[in-house]
């Protein structure tokens, strides 16, 4: 049997902007998806998906998941015409939009295949395989999700629009930063939302330039404030990033309500994270006690709430 795992992630700054070559910051979170691969005599592959989920997530993503598995098998050069494999997915990462569930499963599967078929893949090859898997979920992934899932930590990520591998850096902070993640319970189609943003951008190039210029300054300042560190400033940047995402029309009232609830209960900043139009939001806490208070408050309005830390 081959086994592997991939981390969930939270985008702190830059979902959607990252698709167009602007820098983004994402944090790998502790929860993981696991995959195992067992050989079987019959050709082809079968999948048993035991991951916990927000209701309806797996059904909604089933076709994309099939395309994703095929892409990873092709990338890894695995021929299943004579004999096949059985894939089992598990782990504690709850499948929900915005937490990097698809990327985590791609990374986990690539690692399990690597182990079972002795492919000698290093992390950058695993990341490349997972990127192909992510393409099954939506045609033009930036690559930030699979990168955060493969390497973990706090990732500064830039996609190069002219092609070639993205640049990324793992940033170290001098203390952990506490984060609360809450789910609206709504599963969004990343492909549909990304396509919509692309259309709005193409229809309004001047508007896009203004928003993108402001975002670029914001993420540059946010990186400095995280490293320095000045968490109050980071929180302010998160709030403004949320407003910019509202301008992109990728937030929704369920996300806006949770974002406001977190701020009312002591968050230094809060924003939607990931695809949007459902999915998750995040809140930055000044300390552990406030993190617990924010999480308690969010439980009243969210489908699920998690706490995590990043940066060390
Ligand atoms: C999805 O987690 C993040 C998006 O920016 C898409 C991507 O980066 O591929 C919406």
PDB file of C-alpha atoms and ligand atoms in Angstrom:
ATOM      1  CA  UNK A   1       0.000   0.000   0.000  1.00  0.00           C
ATOM      2  CA  UNK A   2       1.162   3.563  -0.750  1.00  0.00           C
ATOM      3  CA  UNK A   3       0.082   6.381   1.553  1.00  0.00           C
ATOM      4  CA  UNK A   4       0.331  10.170   1.516  1.00  0.00           C
ATOM      5  CA  UNK A   5      -1.171  13.343   2.952  1.00  0.00           C
ATOM      6  CA  UNK A   6      -1.786  16.986   2.026  1.00  0.00           C
ATOM      7  CA  UNK A   7      -2.575  19.991   4.215  1.00  0.00           C
ATOM      8  CA  UNK A   8      -5.591  22.274   4.108  1.00  0.00           C
ATOM      9  CA  UNK A   9      -4.948  25.989   3.552  1.00  0.00           C
ATOM     10  CA  UNK A  10      -6.333  29.429   4.171  1.00  0.00           C
ATOM     11  CA  UNK A  11      -5.686  32.334   1.827  1.00  0.00           C
ATOM     12  CA  UNK A  12      -4.851  35.351   4.011  1.00  0.00           C
ATOM     13  CA  UNK A  13      -4.574  37.797   1.106  1.00  0.00           C
ATOM     14  CA  UNK A  14      -5.143  37.630  -2.617  1.00  0.00           C
ATOM     15  CA  UNK A  15      -7.699  35.036  -3.734  1.00  0.00           C
ATOM     16  CA  UNK A  16      -8.740  35.828  -7.314  1.00  0.00           C
ATOM     17  CA  UNK A  17      -6.030  38.521  -7.655  1.00  0.00           C
ATOM     18  CA  UNK A  18      -3.469  35.703  -7.613  1.00  0.00           C
ATOM     19  CA  UNK A  19      -4.945  34.234 -10.810  1.00  0.00           C
ATOM     20  CA  UNK A  20      -3.768  37.411 -12.625  1.00  0.00           C
ATOM     21  CA  UNK A  21      -0.170  37.333 -11.425  1.00  0.00           C
ATOM     22  CA  UNK A  22      -0.533  39.447  -8.282  1.00  0.00           C
ATOM     23  CA  UNK A  23       1.171  38.150  -5.111  1.00  0.00           C
ATOM     24  CA  UNK A  24      -0.857  36.313  -2.494  1.00  0.00           C
ATOM     25  CA  UNK A  25      -0.272  35.018   1.031  1.00  0.00           C
ATOM     26  CA  UNK A  26      -1.611  31.659   2.152  1.00  0.00           C
ATOM     27  CA  UNK A  27      -1.154  29.608   5.299  1.00  0.00           C
ATOM     28  CA  UNK A  28      -1.095  25.817   5.402  1.00  0.00           C
ATOM     29  CA  UNK A  29      -3.286  24.637   8.289  1.00  0.00           C
ATOM     30  CA  UNK A  30      -2.779  21.634  10.545  1.00  0.00           C
ATOM     31  CA  UNK A  31      -5.720  19.521   9.293  1.00  0.00           C
ATOM     32  CA  UNK A  32      -4.866  17.101   6.500  1.00  0.00           C
ATOM     33  CA  UNK A  33      -6.394  14.816   3.917  1.00  0.00           C
ATOM     34  CA  UNK A  34      -4.861  11.357   3.645  1.00  0.00           C
ATOM     35  CA  UNK A  35      -4.800   8.999   0.660  1.00  0.00           C
ATOM     36  CA  UNK A  36      -3.957   5.331   0.319  1.00  0.00           C
ATOM     37  CA  UNK A  37      -3.425   3.388  -2.898  1.00  0.00           C
ATOM     38  CA  UNK A  38      -3.780  -0.404  -3.073  1.00  0.00           C
ATOM     39  CA  UNK A  39      -3.247  -2.457  -6.202  1.00  0.00           C
ATOM     40  CA  UNK A  40      -6.049  -4.688  -7.514  1.00  0.00           C
ATOM     41  CA  UNK A  41      -6.261  -7.293 -10.284  1.00  0.00           C
ATOM     42  CA  UNK A  42      -8.965  -5.584 -12.319  1.00  0.00           C
ATOM     43  CA  UNK A  43      -8.024  -2.656 -14.604  1.00  0.00           C
ATOM     44  CA  UNK A  44      -8.827   1.017 -13.903  1.00  0.00           C
ATOM     45  CA  UNK A  45      -9.253   2.841 -10.611  1.00  0.00           C
ATOM     46  CA  UNK A  46     -11.908   2.896  -7.932  1.00  0.00           C
ATOM     47  CA  UNK A  47     -12.329   5.526  -5.238  1.00  0.00           C
ATOM     48  CA  UNK A  48     -13.648   5.370  -1.705  1.00  0.00           C
ATOM     49  CA  UNK A  49     -14.022   8.889  -0.306  1.00  0.00           C
ATOM     50  CA  UNK A  50     -14.188   8.833   3.498  1.00  0.00           C
ATOM     51  CA  UNK A  51     -13.369  12.513   4.026  1.00  0.00           C
ATOM     52  CA  UNK A  52     -15.719  14.440   6.326  1.00  0.00           C
ATOM     53  CA  UNK A  53     -17.663  17.045   4.334  1.00  0.00           C
ATOM     54  CA  UNK A  54     -19.995  19.993   4.389  1.00  0.00           C
ATOM     55  CA  UNK A  55     -23.327  18.557   3.177  1.00  0.00           C
ATOM     56  CA  UNK A  56     -23.400  18.156  -0.611  1.00  0.00           C
ATOM     57  CA  UNK A  57     -19.722  19.006  -1.221  1.00  0.00           C
ATOM     58  CA  UNK A  58     -18.601  15.626  -2.592  1.00  0.00           C
ATOM     59  CA  UNK A  59     -21.653  15.181  -4.831  1.00  0.00           C
ATOM     60  CA  UNK A  60     -21.193  18.643  -6.303  1.00  0.00           C
ATOM     61  CA  UNK A  61     -17.510  18.024  -7.024  1.00  0.00           C
ATOM     62  CA  UNK A  62     -17.772  14.370  -8.202  1.00  0.00           C
ATOM     63  CA  UNK A  63     -17.222  15.007 -11.938  1.00  0.00           C
ATOM     64  CA  UNK A  64     -14.357  17.413 -11.265  1.00  0.00           C
ATOM     65  CA  UNK A  65     -12.813  14.893  -8.874  1.00  0.00           C
ATOM     66  CA  UNK A  66     -12.857  12.201 -11.588  1.00  0.00           C
ATOM     67  CA  UNK A  67     -11.100  14.544 -14.034  1.00  0.00           C
ATOM     68  CA  UNK A  68      -8.614  15.452 -11.325  1.00  0.00           C
ATOM     69  CA  UNK A  69      -7.684  11.814 -10.551  1.00  0.00           C
ATOM     70  CA  UNK A  70      -7.261  11.098 -14.288  1.00  0.00           C
ATOM     71  CA  UNK A  71      -4.958  14.132 -14.641  1.00  0.00           C
ATOM     72  CA  UNK A  72      -2.763  13.015 -11.734  1.00  0.00           C
ATOM     73  CA  UNK A  73      -2.518   9.433 -13.025  1.00  0.00           C
ATOM     74  CA  UNK A  74      -1.546  10.752 -16.472  1.00  0.00           C
ATOM     75  CA  UNK A  75       1.065  13.115 -15.000  1.00  0.00           C
ATOM     76  CA  UNK A  76       2.545  10.247 -12.957  1.00  0.00           C
ATOM     77  CA  UNK A  77       2.615   8.006 -16.045  1.00  0.00           C
ATOM     78  CA  UNK A  78       0.588   5.229 -14.417  1.00  0.00           C
ATOM     79  CA  UNK A  79      -0.931   2.721 -16.815  1.00  0.00           C
ATOM     80  CA  UNK A  80      -3.976   0.930 -15.387  1.00  0.00           C
ATOM     81  CA  UNK A  81      -5.027  -1.015 -18.496  1.00  0.00           C
ATOM     82  CA  UNK A  82      -3.808  -4.422 -17.225  1.00  0.00           C
ATOM     83  CA  UNK A  83      -4.306  -4.126 -13.481  1.00  0.00           C
ATOM     84  CA  UNK A  84      -5.735  -1.309 -11.404  1.00  0.00           C
ATOM     85  CA  UNK A  85      -5.723   0.516  -8.091  1.00  0.00           C
ATOM     86  CA  UNK A  86      -8.154   1.282  -5.303  1.00  0.00           C
ATOM     87  CA  UNK A  87      -7.819   4.787  -3.845  1.00  0.00           C
ATOM     88  CA  UNK A  88      -9.139   5.643  -0.372  1.00  0.00           C
ATOM     89  CA  UNK A  89      -9.313   9.242   0.880  1.00  0.00           C
ATOM     90  CA  UNK A  90      -9.653  10.157   4.550  1.00  0.00           C
ATOM     91  CA  UNK A  91      -8.145  12.412   7.225  1.00  0.00           C
ATOM     92  CA  UNK A  92      -9.653  15.089   9.454  1.00  0.00           C
ATOM     93  CA  UNK A  93      -9.757  17.983   6.955  1.00  0.00           C
ATOM     94  CA  UNK A  94     -13.435  18.737   6.387  1.00  0.00           C
ATOM     95  CA  UNK A  95     -14.243  19.174   2.690  1.00  0.00           C
ATOM     96  CA  UNK A  96     -15.611  22.691   2.341  1.00  0.00           C
ATOM     97  CA  UNK A  97     -15.120  25.445  -0.208  1.00  0.00           C
ATOM     98  CA  UNK A  98     -12.260  27.712   0.800  1.00  0.00           C
ATOM     99  CA  UNK A  99     -10.147  25.327   2.857  1.00  0.00           C
ATOM    100  CA  UNK A 100      -8.117  23.822   0.016  1.00  0.00           C
ATOM    101  CA  UNK A 101      -9.873  20.446   0.165  1.00  0.00           C
ATOM    102  CA  UNK A 102      -9.352  19.677  -3.522  1.00  0.00           C
ATOM    103  CA  UNK A 103      -5.662  20.614  -3.419  1.00  0.00           C
ATOM    104  CA  UNK A 104      -5.090  18.605  -0.225  1.00  0.00           C
ATOM    105  CA  UNK A 105      -6.598  15.506  -1.835  1.00  0.00           C
ATOM    106  CA  UNK A 106      -4.478  15.995  -4.981  1.00  0.00           C
ATOM    107  CA  UNK A 107      -1.282  16.275  -2.931  1.00  0.00           C
ATOM    108  CA  UNK A 108      -2.242  13.257  -0.806  1.00  0.00           C
ATOM    109  CA  UNK A 109      -2.982  11.141  -3.892  1.00  0.00           C
ATOM    110  CA  UNK A 110       0.238  12.164  -5.665  1.00  0.00           C
ATOM    111  CA  UNK A 111       2.236  11.183  -2.558  1.00  0.00           C
ATOM    112  CA  UNK A 112       0.436   7.850  -2.222  1.00  0.00           C
ATOM    113  CA  UNK A 113       1.063   7.027  -5.907  1.00  0.00           C
ATOM    114  CA  UNK A 114       4.694   8.067  -5.545  1.00  0.00           C
ATOM    115  CA  UNK A 115       5.104   5.646  -2.648  1.00  0.00           C
ATOM    116  CA  UNK A 116       3.214   2.728  -4.205  1.00  0.00           C
ATOM    117  CA  UNK A 117       4.862   2.964  -7.639  1.00  0.00           C
ATOM    118  CA  UNK A 118       8.274   4.104  -6.409  1.00  0.00           C
ATOM    119  CA  UNK A 119       8.270   7.170  -8.662  1.00  0.00           C
ATOM    120  CA  UNK A 120      11.024   9.075  -6.811  1.00  0.00           C
ATOM    121  CA  UNK A 121       9.073  12.364  -6.781  1.00  0.00           C
ATOM    122  CA  UNK A 122      10.383  15.213  -4.633  1.00  0.00           C
ATOM    123  CA  UNK A 123       8.034  17.865  -3.197  1.00  0.00           C
ATOM    124  CA  UNK A 124       8.266  20.080  -6.255  1.00  0.00           C
ATOM    125  CA  UNK A 125       7.230  17.143  -8.479  1.00  0.00           C
ATOM    126  CA  UNK A 126       4.397  16.302  -6.048  1.00  0.00           C
ATOM    127  CA  UNK A 127       3.332  19.957  -6.266  1.00  0.00           C
ATOM    128  CA  UNK A 128       3.395  19.803 -10.078  1.00  0.00           C
ATOM    129  CA  UNK A 129       1.287  16.603 -10.068  1.00  0.00           C
ATOM    130  CA  UNK A 130      -1.204  18.221  -7.669  1.00  0.00           C
ATOM    131  CA  UNK A 131      -1.392  21.274  -9.951  1.00  0.00           C
ATOM    132  CA  UNK A 132      -2.498  18.970 -12.790  1.00  0.00           C
ATOM    133  CA  UNK A 133      -5.077  17.532 -10.403  1.00  0.00           C
ATOM    134  CA  UNK A 134      -6.303  21.020  -9.549  1.00  0.00           C
ATOM    135  CA  UNK A 135      -6.802  21.641 -13.274  1.00  0.00           C
ATOM    136  CA  UNK A 136      -9.485  18.956 -13.149  1.00  0.00           C
ATOM    137  CA  UNK A 137     -11.353  21.082 -10.604  1.00  0.00           C
ATOM    138  CA  UNK A 138     -11.007  24.332 -12.487  1.00  0.00           C
ATOM    139  CA  UNK A 139      -9.259  25.033 -15.745  1.00  0.00           C
ATOM    140  CA  UNK A 140      -6.942  27.841 -14.639  1.00  0.00           C
ATOM    141  CA  UNK A 141      -5.801  27.339 -11.054  1.00  0.00           C
ATOM    142  CA  UNK A 142      -3.170  29.799  -9.897  1.00  0.00           C
ATOM    143  CA  UNK A 143      -1.321  27.005  -8.095  1.00  0.00           C
ATOM    144  CA  UNK A 144      -1.462  28.672  -4.678  1.00  0.00           C
ATOM    145  CA  UNK A 145      -3.663  25.981  -3.115  1.00  0.00           C
ATOM    146  CA  UNK A 146      -1.517  22.992  -4.125  1.00  0.00           C
ATOM    147  CA  UNK A 147       1.668  24.885  -3.157  1.00  0.00           C
ATOM    148  CA  UNK A 148       0.363  25.696   0.349  1.00  0.00           C
ATOM    149  CA  UNK A 149      -0.918  22.128   0.633  1.00  0.00           C
ATOM    150  CA  UNK A 150       2.406  20.562  -0.404  1.00  0.00           C
ATOM    151  CA  UNK A 151       4.807  22.741   1.584  1.00  0.00           C
ATOM    152  CA  UNK A 152       2.678  24.106   4.474  1.00  0.00           C
ATOM    153  CA  UNK A 153       3.796  27.189   6.411  1.00  0.00           C
ATOM    154  CA  UNK A 154       3.117  30.776   5.396  1.00  0.00           C
ATOM    155  CA  UNK A 155       3.518  31.023   1.642  1.00  0.00           C
ATOM    156  CA  UNK A 156       4.144  34.177  -0.439  1.00  0.00           C
ATOM    157  CA  UNK A 157       3.112  33.119  -3.929  1.00  0.00           C
ATOM    158  CA  UNK A 158       3.300  34.658  -7.412  1.00  0.00           C
ATOM    159  CA  UNK A 159       1.992  33.035 -10.585  1.00  0.00           C
ATOM    160  CA  UNK A 160       3.871  33.984 -13.754  1.00  0.00           C
ATOM    161  CA  UNK A 161       1.410  34.819 -16.483  1.00  0.00           C
ATOM    162  CA  UNK A 162       3.946  34.304 -19.248  1.00  0.00           C
ATOM    163  CA  UNK A 163       4.294  30.642 -18.171  1.00  0.00           C
ATOM    164  CA  UNK A 164       6.844  28.616 -16.244  1.00  0.00           C
ATOM    165  CA  UNK A 165       6.675  27.584 -12.600  1.00  0.00           C
ATOM    166  CA  UNK A 166       5.398  30.086 -10.027  1.00  0.00           C
ATOM    167  CA  UNK A 167       7.708  31.756  -7.514  1.00  0.00           C
ATOM    168  CA  UNK A 168       7.078  31.178  -3.868  1.00  0.00           C
ATOM    169  CA  UNK A 169       8.753  31.758  -0.540  1.00  0.00           C
ATOM    170  CA  UNK A 170       7.989  30.234   2.857  1.00  0.00           C
ATOM    171  CA  UNK A 171       7.942  33.124   5.364  1.00  0.00           C
ATOM    172  CA  UNK A 172       8.875  32.640   9.012  1.00  0.00           C
ATOM    173  CA  UNK A 173       7.336  34.825  11.732  1.00  0.00           C
ATOM    174  CA  UNK A 174       8.787  35.205  15.201  1.00  0.00           C
ATOM    175  CA  UNK A 175       5.558  34.089  16.901  1.00  0.00           C
ATOM    176  CA  UNK A 176       2.451  32.100  15.955  1.00  0.00           C
ATOM    177  CA  UNK A 177      -0.548  34.030  14.650  1.00  0.00           C
ATOM    178  CA  UNK A 178      -3.997  32.817  15.709  1.00  0.00           C
ATOM    179  CA  UNK A 179      -6.716  32.398  13.147  1.00  0.00           C
ATOM    180  CA  UNK A 180     -10.371  31.364  13.282  1.00  0.00           C
ATOM    181  CA  UNK A 181     -11.911  29.774  10.187  1.00  0.00           C
ATOM    182  CA  UNK A 182     -15.683  29.534   9.765  1.00  0.00           C
ATOM    183  CA  UNK A 183     -17.760  27.901   7.048  1.00  0.00           C
ATOM    184  CA  UNK A 184     -21.020  29.170   5.565  1.00  0.00           C
ATOM    185  CA  UNK A 185     -21.741  25.553   4.606  1.00  0.00           C
ATOM    186  CA  UNK A 186     -22.314  26.676   1.000  1.00  0.00           C
ATOM    187  CA  UNK A 187     -20.273  24.836  -1.657  1.00  0.00           C
ATOM    188  CA  UNK A 188     -19.183  27.108  -4.495  1.00  0.00           C
ATOM    189  CA  UNK A 189     -17.894  26.176  -7.926  1.00  0.00           C
ATOM    190  CA  UNK A 190     -14.397  27.650  -8.152  1.00  0.00           C
ATOM    191  CA  UNK A 191     -14.556  27.398 -11.940  1.00  0.00           C
ATOM    192  CA  UNK A 192     -17.819  29.351 -12.168  1.00  0.00           C
ATOM    193  CA  UNK A 193     -16.669  32.101  -9.788  1.00  0.00           C
ATOM    194  CA  UNK A 194     -13.204  32.441 -11.388  1.00  0.00           C
ATOM    195  CA  UNK A 195     -14.846  32.592 -14.856  1.00  0.00           C
ATOM    196  CA  UNK A 196     -17.200  35.304 -13.629  1.00  0.00           C
ATOM    197  CA  UNK A 197     -14.369  37.430 -12.237  1.00  0.00           C
ATOM    198  CA  UNK A 198     -12.472  37.034 -15.519  1.00  0.00           C
ATOM    199  CA  UNK A 199     -15.483  38.277 -17.461  1.00  0.00           C
ATOM    200  CA  UNK A 200     -15.997  41.282 -15.164  1.00  0.00           C
ATOM    201  CA  UNK A 201     -12.276  42.096 -15.447  1.00  0.00           C
ATOM    202  CA  UNK A 202     -12.323  41.880 -19.242  1.00  0.00           C
ATOM    203  CA  UNK A 203     -15.483  44.017 -19.469  1.00  0.00           C
ATOM    204  CA  UNK A 204     -14.053  46.718 -17.164  1.00  0.00           C
ATOM    205  CA  UNK A 205     -10.283  46.999 -17.663  1.00  0.00           C
ATOM    206  CA  UNK A 206      -9.933  50.447 -16.082  1.00  0.00           C
ATOM    207  CA  UNK A 207     -11.871  49.469 -12.993  1.00  0.00           C
ATOM    208  CA  UNK A 208      -9.757  46.306 -12.718  1.00  0.00           C
ATOM    209  CA  UNK A 209      -6.529  48.290 -12.919  1.00  0.00           C
ATOM    210  CA  UNK A 210      -7.594  50.580 -10.070  1.00  0.00           C
ATOM    211  CA  UNK A 211      -8.627  47.662  -7.835  1.00  0.00           C
ATOM    212  CA  UNK A 212      -5.550  45.574  -8.705  1.00  0.00           C
ATOM    213  CA  UNK A 213      -3.170  48.499  -8.067  1.00  0.00           C
ATOM    214  CA  UNK A 214      -4.681  49.053  -4.636  1.00  0.00           C
ATOM    215  CA  UNK A 215      -4.498  45.327  -3.886  1.00  0.00           C
ATOM    216  CA  UNK A 216      -0.815  45.150  -4.874  1.00  0.00           C
ATOM    217  CA  UNK A 217       0.073  47.930  -2.422  1.00  0.00           C
ATOM    218  CA  UNK A 218      -2.096  46.315   0.244  1.00  0.00           C
ATOM    219  CA  UNK A 219      -0.508  42.847   0.016  1.00  0.00           C
ATOM    220  CA  UNK A 220       2.996  44.344  -0.047  1.00  0.00           C
ATOM    221  CA  UNK A 221       2.226  46.315   3.141  1.00  0.00           C
ATOM    222  CA  UNK A 222       0.496  43.297   4.716  1.00  0.00           C
ATOM    223  CA  UNK A 223       3.588  41.136   4.177  1.00  0.00           C
ATOM    224  CA  UNK A 224       5.750  43.749   5.922  1.00  0.00           C
ATOM    225  CA  UNK A 225       3.255  44.079   8.792  1.00  0.00           C
ATOM    226  CA  UNK A 226       3.188  40.298   9.286  1.00  0.00           C
ATOM    227  CA  UNK A 227       6.951  40.032   9.420  1.00  0.00           C
ATOM    228  CA  UNK A 228       7.544  43.152  11.549  1.00  0.00           C
ATOM    229  CA  UNK A 229       4.916  42.259  13.216  1.00  0.00           C
ATOM    230  CA  UNK A 230       1.994  44.658  13.628  1.00  0.00           C
ATOM    231  CA  UNK A 231      -1.119  42.512  13.778  1.00  0.00           C
ATOM    232  CA  UNK A 232      -3.487  45.468  14.096  1.00  0.00           C
ATOM    233  CA  UNK A 233      -2.269  46.713  10.726  1.00  0.00           C
ATOM    234  CA  UNK A 234      -2.535  43.190   9.287  1.00  0.00           C
ATOM    235  CA  UNK A 235      -6.157  43.089  10.490  1.00  0.00           C
ATOM    236  CA  UNK A 236      -6.894  46.428   8.829  1.00  0.00           C
ATOM    237  CA  UNK A 237      -5.469  45.110   5.564  1.00  0.00           C
ATOM    238  CA  UNK A 238      -7.645  42.002   5.841  1.00  0.00           C
ATOM    239  CA  UNK A 239     -10.730  44.183   6.275  1.00  0.00           C
ATOM    240  CA  UNK A 240      -9.837  46.214   3.197  1.00  0.00           C
ATOM    241  CA  UNK A 241      -9.038  43.045   1.207  1.00  0.00           C
ATOM    242  CA  UNK A 242     -12.556  41.849   2.045  1.00  0.00           C
ATOM    243  CA  UNK A 243     -13.999  45.088   0.649  1.00  0.00           C
ATOM    244  CA  UNK A 244     -11.990  44.659  -2.550  1.00  0.00           C
ATOM    245  CA  UNK A 245     -13.375  41.118  -2.873  1.00  0.00           C
ATOM    246  CA  UNK A 246     -16.864  42.548  -2.397  1.00  0.00           C
ATOM    247  CA  UNK A 247     -16.101  44.844  -5.331  1.00  0.00           C
ATOM    248  CA  UNK A 248     -15.185  41.758  -7.334  1.00  0.00           C
ATOM    249  CA  UNK A 249     -18.679  40.470  -6.321  1.00  0.00           C
ATOM    250  CA  UNK A 250     -17.279  37.241  -4.896  1.00  0.00           C
ATOM    251  CA  UNK A 251     -18.516  37.746  -1.334  1.00  0.00           C
ATOM    252  CA  UNK A 252     -22.128  37.093  -0.303  1.00  0.00           C
ATOM    253  CA  UNK A 253     -24.381  38.029   2.601  1.00  0.00           C
ATOM    254  CA  UNK A 254     -23.602  34.834   4.555  1.00  0.00           C
ATOM    255  CA  UNK A 255     -19.865  35.627   4.372  1.00  0.00           C
ATOM    256  CA  UNK A 256     -20.399  39.331   5.135  1.00  0.00           C
ATOM    257  CA  UNK A 257     -22.456  38.443   8.234  1.00  0.00           C
ATOM    258  CA  UNK A 258     -19.745  36.131   9.617  1.00  0.00           C
ATOM    259  CA  UNK A 259     -17.056  38.703   8.825  1.00  0.00           C
ATOM    260  CA  UNK A 260     -18.999  41.359  10.802  1.00  0.00           C
ATOM    261  CA  UNK A 261     -19.692  38.949  13.698  1.00  0.00           C
ATOM    262  CA  UNK A 262     -15.972  38.181  14.039  1.00  0.00           C
ATOM    263  CA  UNK A 263     -15.062  41.883  14.131  1.00  0.00           C
ATOM    264  CA  UNK A 264     -17.764  42.548  16.768  1.00  0.00           C
ATOM    265  CA  UNK A 265     -16.189  39.870  18.934  1.00  0.00           C
ATOM    266  CA  UNK A 266     -12.611  41.059  18.985  1.00  0.00           C
ATOM    267  CA  UNK A 267     -11.088  40.079  15.608  1.00  0.00           C
ATOM    268  CA  UNK A 268      -8.338  42.442  14.475  1.00  0.00           C
ATOM    269  CA  UNK A 269      -9.508  41.792  10.935  1.00  0.00           C
ATOM    270  CA  UNK A 270     -11.675  39.359   9.016  1.00  0.00           C
ATOM    271  CA  UNK A 271     -12.385  38.476   5.417  1.00  0.00           C
ATOM    272  CA  UNK A 272     -13.723  35.778   3.142  1.00  0.00           C
ATOM    273  CA  UNK A 273     -11.103  33.274   2.048  1.00  0.00           C
ATOM    274  CA  UNK A 274     -10.779  31.213  -1.130  1.00  0.00           C
ATOM    275  CA  UNK A 275     -13.329  31.149  -3.927  1.00  0.00           C
ATOM    276  CA  UNK A 276     -16.149  32.997  -2.152  1.00  0.00           C
ATOM    277  CA  UNK A 277     -19.932  33.087  -2.864  1.00  0.00           C
ATOM    278  CA  UNK A 278     -20.117  30.669   0.055  1.00  0.00           C
ATOM    279  CA  UNK A 279     -17.241  28.695   1.465  1.00  0.00           C
ATOM    280  CA  UNK A 280     -15.205  30.050   4.340  1.00  0.00           C
ATOM    281  CA  UNK A 281     -14.153  33.229   6.098  1.00  0.00           C
ATOM    282  CA  UNK A 282     -11.190  33.855   8.397  1.00  0.00           C
ATOM    283  CA  UNK A 283     -10.670  36.093  11.421  1.00  0.00           C
ATOM    284  CA  UNK A 284      -7.349  37.243  12.855  1.00  0.00           C
ATOM    285  CA  UNK A 285      -7.188  37.068  16.671  1.00  0.00           C
ATOM    286  CA  UNK A 286      -4.777  39.125  18.795  1.00  0.00           C
ATOM    287  CA  UNK A 287      -4.239  36.211  21.215  1.00  0.00           C
ATOM    288  CA  UNK A 288      -5.440  32.711  22.092  1.00  0.00           C
ATOM    289  CA  UNK A 289      -8.217  33.808  24.495  1.00  0.00           C
ATOM    290  CA  UNK A 290      -9.737  36.162  21.955  1.00  0.00           C
ATOM    291  CA  UNK A 291      -9.457  33.412  19.342  1.00  0.00           C
ATOM    292  CA  UNK A 292     -11.619  31.181  21.563  1.00  0.00           C
ATOM    293  CA  UNK A 293     -14.131  34.038  22.057  1.00  0.00           C
ATOM    294  CA  UNK A 294     -14.396  34.732  18.328  1.00  0.00           C
ATOM    295  CA  UNK A 295     -14.801  31.020  17.586  1.00  0.00           C
ATOM    296  CA  UNK A 296     -17.622  30.780  20.167  1.00  0.00           C
ATOM    297  CA  UNK A 297     -19.413  33.768  18.645  1.00  0.00           C
ATOM    298  CA  UNK A 298     -19.046  32.437  15.089  1.00  0.00           C
ATOM    299  CA  UNK A 299     -20.528  29.071  16.099  1.00  0.00           C
ATOM    300  CA  UNK A 300     -23.893  30.852  16.408  1.00  0.00           C
ATOM    301  CA  UNK A 301     -23.925  31.770  12.700  1.00  0.00           C
ATOM    302  CA  UNK A 302     -21.615  29.306  10.931  1.00  0.00           C
ATOM    303  CA  UNK A 303     -21.979  25.671   9.854  1.00  0.00           C
ATOM    304  CA  UNK A 304     -18.539  24.800  11.232  1.00  0.00           C
ATOM    305  CA  UNK A 305     -15.710  26.651  12.986  1.00  0.00           C
ATOM    306  CA  UNK A 306     -12.027  25.757  13.359  1.00  0.00           C
ATOM    307  CA  UNK A 307      -9.078  27.423  15.046  1.00  0.00           C
ATOM    308  CA  UNK A 308      -5.495  27.238  13.843  1.00  0.00           C
ATOM    309  CA  UNK A 309      -2.142  29.017  14.072  1.00  0.00           C
ATOM    310  CA  UNK A 310       0.404  29.805  11.387  1.00  0.00           C
ATOM    311  CA  UNK A 311       3.774  31.405  10.956  1.00  0.00           C
ATOM    312  CA  UNK A 312       6.310  29.318  12.881  1.00  0.00           C
TER     313      UNK A 312
HETATM  314  C1  LIG B   1      -9.219  29.315  -4.644  1.00  0.00           C
HETATM  315  O1  LIG B   1      -8.841  28.750  -3.403  1.00  0.00           O
HETATM  316  C2  LIG B   1      -8.391  30.541  -4.912  1.00  0.00           C
HETATM  317  C3  LIG B   1      -8.698  31.268  -6.229  1.00  0.00           C
HETATM  318  O2  LIG B   1      -7.842  32.407  -6.245  1.00  0.00           O
HETATM  319  C4  LIG B   1      -8.434  30.402  -7.442  1.00  0.00           C
HETATM  320  C5  LIG B   1      -6.967  30.082  -7.642  1.00  0.00           C
HETATM  321  O3  LIG B   1      -6.097  30.750  -7.072  1.00  0.00           O
HETATM  322  O4  LIG B   1      -6.710  29.179  -8.438  1.00  0.00           O
HETATM  323  C6  LIG B   1     -10.135  31.759  -6.273  1.00  0.00           C
END
